[in-house]
């Protein structure tokens, strides 16, 4: 019996990357999954992939998380098809890399609208269905960039920090029947991050060297943590932001290189 046997779930941004892996892992653990994405073709492909694996049949839902009416309709469709909802992963997100002063009003609004507004819209769209089910679980996707800044990602970092705060507020407001938690991935191998790696020679080696576990993470590893937070294994966990980052938040970039060098001299 799977960890999510009998659950009825929605995963946003599930057409690729972490969202795809999360939808696949939820299905493998027994959940009926609605694969929600702004790209109808990728949502359909992932839903077909799940069904072909012999998991509970998956539903593809096209919706824009930044549009509250579109997302609300998508959640309603998923609930009708699955016989209700009790598990939600608000995963959809987008990024950009520019100096702060070069972000246009439109790009700022888009990054905040998808990364923070999309989580707000997802929580709001999920609540009536979770209440109707007698309770449930929401997992929101933040980032280590919402915990510590990264050059060029000011709006993204601000939005992801907001996701952490929004998660904690929701956990306070909707307990005890609804648990709300957050995940902050570090550098994860996905099709999107592969583009960045290919553009900067030596980037992979530098990332690996700066990570205590010595490598980037995989989408599957993040999905495993989503499944844990959605399952009864975490039944006494709410309002938590869990970094899945291989320890990348641990080093102190100001003094760690010096101390590392001293330790090396000591053997």
Short mmCIF file of C-alpha atoms in Angstrom, two decimals, residues 10-200:
data_model
loop_
_atom_site.label_atom_id
_atom_site.label_comp_id
_atom_site.label_asym_id
_atom_site.label_seq_id
_atom_site.Cartn_x
_atom_site.Cartn_y
_atom_site.Cartn_z
CA UNK A 10 -3.29 18.52 -7.70
CA UNK A 11 0.27 19.46 -8.68
CA UNK A 12 0.74 22.84 -10.37
CA UNK A 13 3.52 23.36 -12.88
CA UNK A 14 3.53 19.60 -13.30
CA UNK A 15 4.41 19.53 -16.99
CA UNK A 16 8.16 19.37 -16.39
CA UNK A 17 10.98 19.39 -13.85
CA UNK A 18 10.16 19.09 -10.15
CA UNK A 19 6.42 19.24 -10.84
CA UNK A 20 6.58 16.31 -13.22
CA UNK A 21 8.60 14.23 -10.77
CA UNK A 22 6.21 15.12 -7.97
CA UNK A 23 3.17 14.06 -9.98
CA UNK A 24 4.86 10.77 -10.89
CA UNK A 25 5.90 10.05 -7.28
CA UNK A 26 2.45 10.86 -5.91
CA UNK A 27 0.87 8.55 -8.45
CA UNK A 28 3.37 5.79 -7.66
CA UNK A 29 2.35 6.09 -3.99
CA UNK A 30 -1.32 5.54 -4.86
CA UNK A 31 -2.71 9.06 -5.36
CA UNK A 32 -5.04 10.03 -8.17
CA UNK A 33 -3.30 13.09 -9.64
CA UNK A 34 -4.39 16.12 -11.61
CA UNK A 35 -1.40 17.32 -13.65
CA UNK A 36 -1.94 21.08 -13.90
CA UNK A 37 0.17 23.28 -16.15
CA UNK A 38 -0.17 26.37 -18.32
CA UNK A 39 1.11 24.22 -21.21
CA UNK A 40 -1.69 21.80 -22.11
CA UNK A 41 0.60 19.57 -24.20
CA UNK A 42 3.13 18.93 -21.43
CA UNK A 43 0.36 18.36 -18.90
CA UNK A 44 -1.21 15.78 -21.20
CA UNK A 45 2.16 14.08 -21.77
CA UNK A 46 2.83 13.69 -18.05
CA UNK A 47 -0.73 12.46 -17.41
CA UNK A 48 -0.28 9.85 -20.14
CA UNK A 49 3.09 8.86 -18.67
CA UNK A 50 1.50 8.26 -15.28
CA UNK A 51 -1.35 6.23 -16.72
CA UNK A 52 1.06 4.14 -18.82
CA UNK A 53 2.96 3.17 -15.67
CA UNK A 54 -0.14 1.42 -14.34
CA UNK A 55 -0.76 4.06 -11.68
CA UNK A 56 -4.24 5.46 -11.00
CA UNK A 57 -5.35 7.32 -14.17
CA UNK A 58 -4.13 10.93 -14.19
CA UNK A 59 -5.99 14.01 -15.35
CA UNK A 60 -4.39 16.80 -17.41
CA UNK A 61 -5.60 20.30 -16.53
CA UNK A 62 -4.63 23.47 -18.37
CA UNK A 63 -4.58 26.55 -16.13
CA UNK A 64 -2.55 29.68 -15.40
CA UNK A 65 -1.58 29.94 -11.72
CA UNK A 66 -1.20 33.72 -12.00
CA UNK A 67 -4.86 34.02 -13.06
CA UNK A 68 -7.07 33.31 -10.06
CA UNK A 69 -10.15 32.60 -12.18
CA UNK A 70 -8.23 30.18 -14.43
CA UNK A 71 -6.67 28.37 -11.49
CA UNK A 72 -9.92 28.22 -9.56
CA UNK A 73 -11.64 26.65 -12.55
CA UNK A 74 -8.75 24.19 -12.89
CA UNK A 75 -9.03 23.08 -9.26
CA UNK A 76 -12.80 22.76 -9.60
CA UNK A 77 -12.37 20.58 -12.68
CA UNK A 78 -9.82 18.40 -10.89
CA UNK A 79 -12.07 18.01 -7.84
CA UNK A 80 -15.04 17.05 -9.99
CA UNK A 81 -13.05 14.46 -11.95
CA UNK A 82 -11.25 12.97 -8.94
CA UNK A 83 -14.21 13.01 -6.56
CA UNK A 84 -12.72 15.76 -4.39
CA UNK A 85 -9.28 17.01 -3.38
CA UNK A 86 -7.23 16.51 -0.23
CA UNK A 87 -3.62 17.04 -1.37
CA UNK A 88 -2.10 20.02 -3.17
CA UNK A 89 1.43 20.91 -4.27
CA UNK A 90 1.77 24.53 -5.39
CA UNK A 91 4.90 24.07 -7.47
CA UNK A 92 4.61 26.29 -10.55
CA UNK A 93 7.29 28.93 -10.89
CA UNK A 94 9.42 30.95 -13.31
CA UNK A 95 12.77 32.74 -13.04
CA UNK A 96 14.97 35.41 -14.59
CA UNK A 97 18.50 36.74 -14.03
CA UNK A 98 19.11 40.49 -14.36
CA UNK A 99 20.51 43.34 -12.29
CA UNK A 100 17.71 44.81 -10.14
CA UNK A 101 17.60 48.10 -12.05
CA UNK A 102 17.07 46.29 -15.37
CA UNK A 103 13.86 44.51 -14.39
CA UNK A 104 10.91 46.09 -16.15
CA UNK A 105 7.58 46.68 -14.43
CA UNK A 106 6.07 43.91 -16.51
CA UNK A 107 8.76 41.35 -15.68
CA UNK A 108 8.62 42.23 -11.97
CA UNK A 109 4.84 41.78 -12.00
CA UNK A 110 5.12 38.47 -13.87
CA UNK A 111 7.71 37.00 -11.48
CA UNK A 112 5.75 38.05 -8.40
CA UNK A 113 2.45 37.05 -10.00
CA UNK A 114 3.53 33.49 -10.81
CA UNK A 115 5.91 32.68 -7.95
CA UNK A 116 4.02 34.30 -5.07
CA UNK A 117 0.60 35.08 -6.51
CA UNK A 118 0.39 31.56 -7.93
CA UNK A 119 0.87 30.05 -4.48
CA UNK A 120 -1.69 32.42 -2.95
CA UNK A 121 -4.15 31.57 -5.73
CA UNK A 122 -3.45 27.85 -5.24
CA UNK A 123 -4.09 27.98 -1.50
CA UNK A 124 -7.29 29.95 -2.02
CA UNK A 125 -8.53 27.64 -4.77
CA UNK A 126 -7.72 24.53 -2.73
CA UNK A 127 -9.37 25.51 0.57
CA UNK A 128 -13.03 24.88 -0.31
CA UNK A 129 -12.18 21.41 -1.59
CA UNK A 130 -9.94 20.51 1.35
CA UNK A 131 -12.60 21.69 3.78
CA UNK A 132 -15.21 19.62 1.95
CA UNK A 133 -12.90 16.59 2.29
CA UNK A 134 -12.64 17.16 6.04
CA UNK A 135 -9.03 18.32 5.84
CA UNK A 136 -5.89 17.84 3.82
CA UNK A 137 -2.36 18.92 3.04
CA UNK A 138 -0.78 21.76 1.06
CA UNK A 139 2.90 21.84 0.13
CA UNK A 140 4.26 25.05 -1.40
CA UNK A 141 7.48 25.33 -3.38
CA UNK A 142 9.88 28.08 -2.31
CA UNK A 143 13.66 28.14 -2.88
CA UNK A 144 16.91 28.57 -0.97
CA UNK A 145 16.97 31.95 -2.74
CA UNK A 146 14.05 32.91 -0.52
CA UNK A 147 16.30 32.29 2.51
CA UNK A 148 19.51 33.93 1.30
CA UNK A 149 19.92 36.29 -1.67
CA UNK A 150 21.46 35.49 -5.02
CA UNK A 151 22.79 38.07 -7.46
CA UNK A 152 20.45 38.77 -10.34
CA UNK A 153 17.39 37.12 -8.79
CA UNK A 154 15.99 39.91 -6.63
CA UNK A 155 12.32 39.63 -7.66
CA UNK A 156 12.44 35.82 -7.65
CA UNK A 157 14.07 35.78 -4.21
CA UNK A 158 11.53 38.27 -2.87
CA UNK A 159 8.67 36.14 -4.17
CA UNK A 160 10.10 32.93 -2.73
CA UNK A 161 10.63 34.59 0.66
CA UNK A 162 6.98 35.58 0.47
CA UNK A 163 6.01 31.96 -0.15
CA UNK A 164 7.68 30.96 3.13
CA UNK A 165 5.81 33.67 5.04
CA UNK A 166 2.53 32.81 3.32
CA UNK A 167 2.99 29.14 4.20
CA UNK A 168 3.42 29.93 7.88
CA UNK A 169 0.38 32.19 7.91
CA UNK A 170 -1.74 29.52 6.23
CA UNK A 171 -0.53 26.85 8.67
CA UNK A 172 -1.65 29.06 11.57
CA UNK A 173 -5.00 29.92 10.05
CA UNK A 174 -6.14 26.53 8.77
CA UNK A 175 -4.94 24.04 11.36
CA UNK A 176 -5.80 21.64 12.82
CA UNK A 177 -7.51 19.99 9.84
CA UNK A 178 -5.26 21.37 7.08
CA UNK A 179 -1.47 21.13 7.25
CA UNK A 180 0.59 23.60 5.19
CA UNK A 181 4.32 23.22 4.64
CA UNK A 182 7.00 24.53 2.33
CA UNK A 183 10.06 23.17 0.54
CA UNK A 184 13.10 25.24 -0.47
CA UNK A 185 15.13 23.36 -3.09
CA UNK A 186 18.76 24.23 -3.73
CA UNK A 187 20.34 23.69 -7.14
CA UNK A 188 18.36 20.88 -8.78
CA UNK A 189 19.04 19.21 -12.13
CA UNK A 190 16.11 20.10 -14.37
CA UNK A 191 15.78 21.06 -18.06
CA UNK A 192 15.69 24.72 -16.99
CA UNK A 193 18.87 24.63 -14.89
CA UNK A 194 20.62 22.67 -17.63
CA UNK A 195 20.33 25.75 -19.85
CA UNK A 196 22.14 27.87 -17.28
CA UNK A 197 24.87 25.29 -16.82
CA UNK A 198 25.52 25.10 -20.55
CA UNK A 199 25.91 28.88 -20.76
CA UNK A 200 28.62 29.20 -18.09
#
